Coordinates of N, CA and C in Angstrom, one line a residue:
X1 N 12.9 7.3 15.2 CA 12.1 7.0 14.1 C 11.7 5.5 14.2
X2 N 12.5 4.7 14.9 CA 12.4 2.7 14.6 C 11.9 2.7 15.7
X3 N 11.6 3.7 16.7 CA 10.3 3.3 17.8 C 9.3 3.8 17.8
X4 N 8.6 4.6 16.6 CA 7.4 5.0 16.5 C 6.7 3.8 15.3
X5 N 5.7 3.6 16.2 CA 4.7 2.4 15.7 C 3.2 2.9 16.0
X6 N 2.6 3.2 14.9 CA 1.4 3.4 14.7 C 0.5 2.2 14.1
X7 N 1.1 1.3 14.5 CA 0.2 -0.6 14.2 C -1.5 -0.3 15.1
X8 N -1.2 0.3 16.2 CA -2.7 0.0 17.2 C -3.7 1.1 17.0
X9 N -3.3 2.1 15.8 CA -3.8 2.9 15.1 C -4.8 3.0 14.1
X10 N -4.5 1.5 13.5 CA -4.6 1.2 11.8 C -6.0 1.0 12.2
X11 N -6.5 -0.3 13.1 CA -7.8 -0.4 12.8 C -8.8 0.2 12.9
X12 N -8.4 1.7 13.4 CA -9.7 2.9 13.6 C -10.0 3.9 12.4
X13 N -8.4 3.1 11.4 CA -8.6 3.9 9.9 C -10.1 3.9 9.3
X14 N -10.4 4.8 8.8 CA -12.0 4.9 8.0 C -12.3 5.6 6.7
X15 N -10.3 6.0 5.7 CA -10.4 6.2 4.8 C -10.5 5.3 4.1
X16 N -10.5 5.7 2.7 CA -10.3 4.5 1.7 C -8.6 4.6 1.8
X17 N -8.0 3.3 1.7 CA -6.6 3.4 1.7 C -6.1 2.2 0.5
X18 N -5.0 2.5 -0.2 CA -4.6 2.1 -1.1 C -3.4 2.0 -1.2
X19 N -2.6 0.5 -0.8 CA -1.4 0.2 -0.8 C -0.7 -0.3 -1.6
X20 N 0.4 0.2 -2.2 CA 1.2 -0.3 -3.6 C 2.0 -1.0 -3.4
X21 N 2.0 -2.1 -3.5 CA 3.6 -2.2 -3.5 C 4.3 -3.3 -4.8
X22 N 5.4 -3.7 -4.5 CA 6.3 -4.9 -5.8 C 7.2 -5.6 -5.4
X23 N 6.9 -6.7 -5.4 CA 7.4 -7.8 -5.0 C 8.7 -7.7 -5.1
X24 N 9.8 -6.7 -6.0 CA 10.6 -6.8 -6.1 C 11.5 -5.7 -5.2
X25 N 10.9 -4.7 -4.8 CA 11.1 -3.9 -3.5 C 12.0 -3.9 -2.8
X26 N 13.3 -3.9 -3.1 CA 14.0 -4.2 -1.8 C 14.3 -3.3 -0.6
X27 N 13.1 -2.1 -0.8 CA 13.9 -1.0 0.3 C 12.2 -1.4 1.1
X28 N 11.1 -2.0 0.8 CA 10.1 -2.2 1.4 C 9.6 -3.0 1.3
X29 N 9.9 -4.5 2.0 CA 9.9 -6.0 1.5 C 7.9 -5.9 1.3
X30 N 8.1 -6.6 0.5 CA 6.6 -6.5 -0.2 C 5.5 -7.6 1.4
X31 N 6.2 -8.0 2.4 CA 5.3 -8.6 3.6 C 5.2 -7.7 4.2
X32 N 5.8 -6.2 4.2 CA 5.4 -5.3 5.3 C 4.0 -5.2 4.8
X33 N 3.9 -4.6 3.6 CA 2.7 -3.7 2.5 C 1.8 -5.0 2.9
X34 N 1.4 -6.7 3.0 CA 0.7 -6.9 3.4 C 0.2 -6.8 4.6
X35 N 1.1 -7.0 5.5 CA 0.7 -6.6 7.2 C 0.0 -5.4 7.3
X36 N 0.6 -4.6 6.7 CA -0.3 -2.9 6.3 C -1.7 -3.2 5.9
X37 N -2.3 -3.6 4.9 CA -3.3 -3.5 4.1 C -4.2 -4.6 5.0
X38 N -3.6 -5.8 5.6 CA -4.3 -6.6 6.3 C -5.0 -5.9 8.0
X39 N -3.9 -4.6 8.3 CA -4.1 -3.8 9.7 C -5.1 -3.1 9.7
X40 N -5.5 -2.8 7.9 CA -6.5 -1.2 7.8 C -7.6 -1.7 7.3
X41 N -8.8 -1.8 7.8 CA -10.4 -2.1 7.3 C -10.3 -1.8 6.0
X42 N -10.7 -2.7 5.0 CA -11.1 -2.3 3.2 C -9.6 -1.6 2.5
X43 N -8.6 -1.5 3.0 CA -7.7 -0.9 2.3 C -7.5 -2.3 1.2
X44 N -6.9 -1.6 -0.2 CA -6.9 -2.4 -0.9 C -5.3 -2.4 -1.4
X45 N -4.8 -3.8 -1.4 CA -3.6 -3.9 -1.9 C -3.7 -4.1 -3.7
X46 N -2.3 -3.3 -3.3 CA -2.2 -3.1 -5.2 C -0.7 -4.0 -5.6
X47 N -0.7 -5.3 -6.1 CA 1.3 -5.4 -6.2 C 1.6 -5.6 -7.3
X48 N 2.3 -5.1 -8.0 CA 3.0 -5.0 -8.9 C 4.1 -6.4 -8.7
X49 N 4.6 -6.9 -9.8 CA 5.1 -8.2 -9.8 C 6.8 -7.2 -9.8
X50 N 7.1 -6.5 -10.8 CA 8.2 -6.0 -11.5 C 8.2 -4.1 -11.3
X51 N 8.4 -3.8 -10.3 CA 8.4 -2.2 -10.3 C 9.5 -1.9 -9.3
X52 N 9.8 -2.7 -8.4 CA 11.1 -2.1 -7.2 C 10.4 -1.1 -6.6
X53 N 11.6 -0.2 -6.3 CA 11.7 1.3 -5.8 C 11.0 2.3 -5.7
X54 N 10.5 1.9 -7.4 CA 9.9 3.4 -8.7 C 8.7 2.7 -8.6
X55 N 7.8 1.6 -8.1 CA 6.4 1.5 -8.0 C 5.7 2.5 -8.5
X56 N 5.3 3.4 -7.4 CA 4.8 4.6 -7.1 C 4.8 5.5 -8.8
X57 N 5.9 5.2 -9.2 CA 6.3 6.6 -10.1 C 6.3 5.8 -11.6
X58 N 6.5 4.6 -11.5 CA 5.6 3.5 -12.9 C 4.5 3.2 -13.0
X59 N 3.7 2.9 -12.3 CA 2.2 2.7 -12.0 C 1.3 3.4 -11.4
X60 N 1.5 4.7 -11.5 CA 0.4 5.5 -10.4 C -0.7 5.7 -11.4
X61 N -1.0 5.4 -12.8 CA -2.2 5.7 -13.1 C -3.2 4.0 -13.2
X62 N -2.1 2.8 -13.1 CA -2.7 1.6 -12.7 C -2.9 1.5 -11.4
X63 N -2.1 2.2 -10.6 CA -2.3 1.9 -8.7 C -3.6 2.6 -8.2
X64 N -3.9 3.6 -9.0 CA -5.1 4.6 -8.5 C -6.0 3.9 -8.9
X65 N -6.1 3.2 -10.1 CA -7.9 2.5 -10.6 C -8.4 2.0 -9.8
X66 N -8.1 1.3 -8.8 CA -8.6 0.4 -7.7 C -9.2 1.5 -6.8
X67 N -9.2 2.3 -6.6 CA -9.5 3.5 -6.0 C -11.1 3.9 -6.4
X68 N -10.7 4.3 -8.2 CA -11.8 5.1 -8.5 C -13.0 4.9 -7.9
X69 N -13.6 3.7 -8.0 CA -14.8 3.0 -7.7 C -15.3 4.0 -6.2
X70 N -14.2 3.8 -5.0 CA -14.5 3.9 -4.0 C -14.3 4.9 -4.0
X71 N -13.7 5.7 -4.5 CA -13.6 7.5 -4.2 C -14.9 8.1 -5.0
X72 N -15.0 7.5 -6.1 CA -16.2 8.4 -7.1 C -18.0 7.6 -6.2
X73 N -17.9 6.7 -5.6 CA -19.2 5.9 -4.9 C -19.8 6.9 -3.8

């Protein structure tokens, strides 16, 4: 699993993509989530100052708004 790298992948992305993350993160240092969002054309980072772990599962109805625009367009 720590030698599969799909980094030379990213830039042929052509969904809309939407990355969450929180500065406070310690199982996903919040510089990976930018290296991500910086690898994928238009993906849009979402960070949360105060969420850790539970991101995902505290803010999924604030992490999606950034979306709407581009999914309903």
């Amino acid at each position: 699993l720590l030698a599969f790298d799909a980094t030379p992948n990213l830039a042929s992305l052509r969904t809309p993509t939407l990355i969450s993350a929180a500065r406070d993160d310690v199982l996903v240092p919040c510089s990976m989530s930018d290296q991500l969002a910086a690898a994928i054309p238009g993906a849009i980072l979402d960070i949360a100052y105060v969420a850790g772990v539970f991101n995902g599962l505290v803010r999924l109805v604030t992490a999606l708004a950034p979306l709407e625009g581009a999914v309903l367009a």
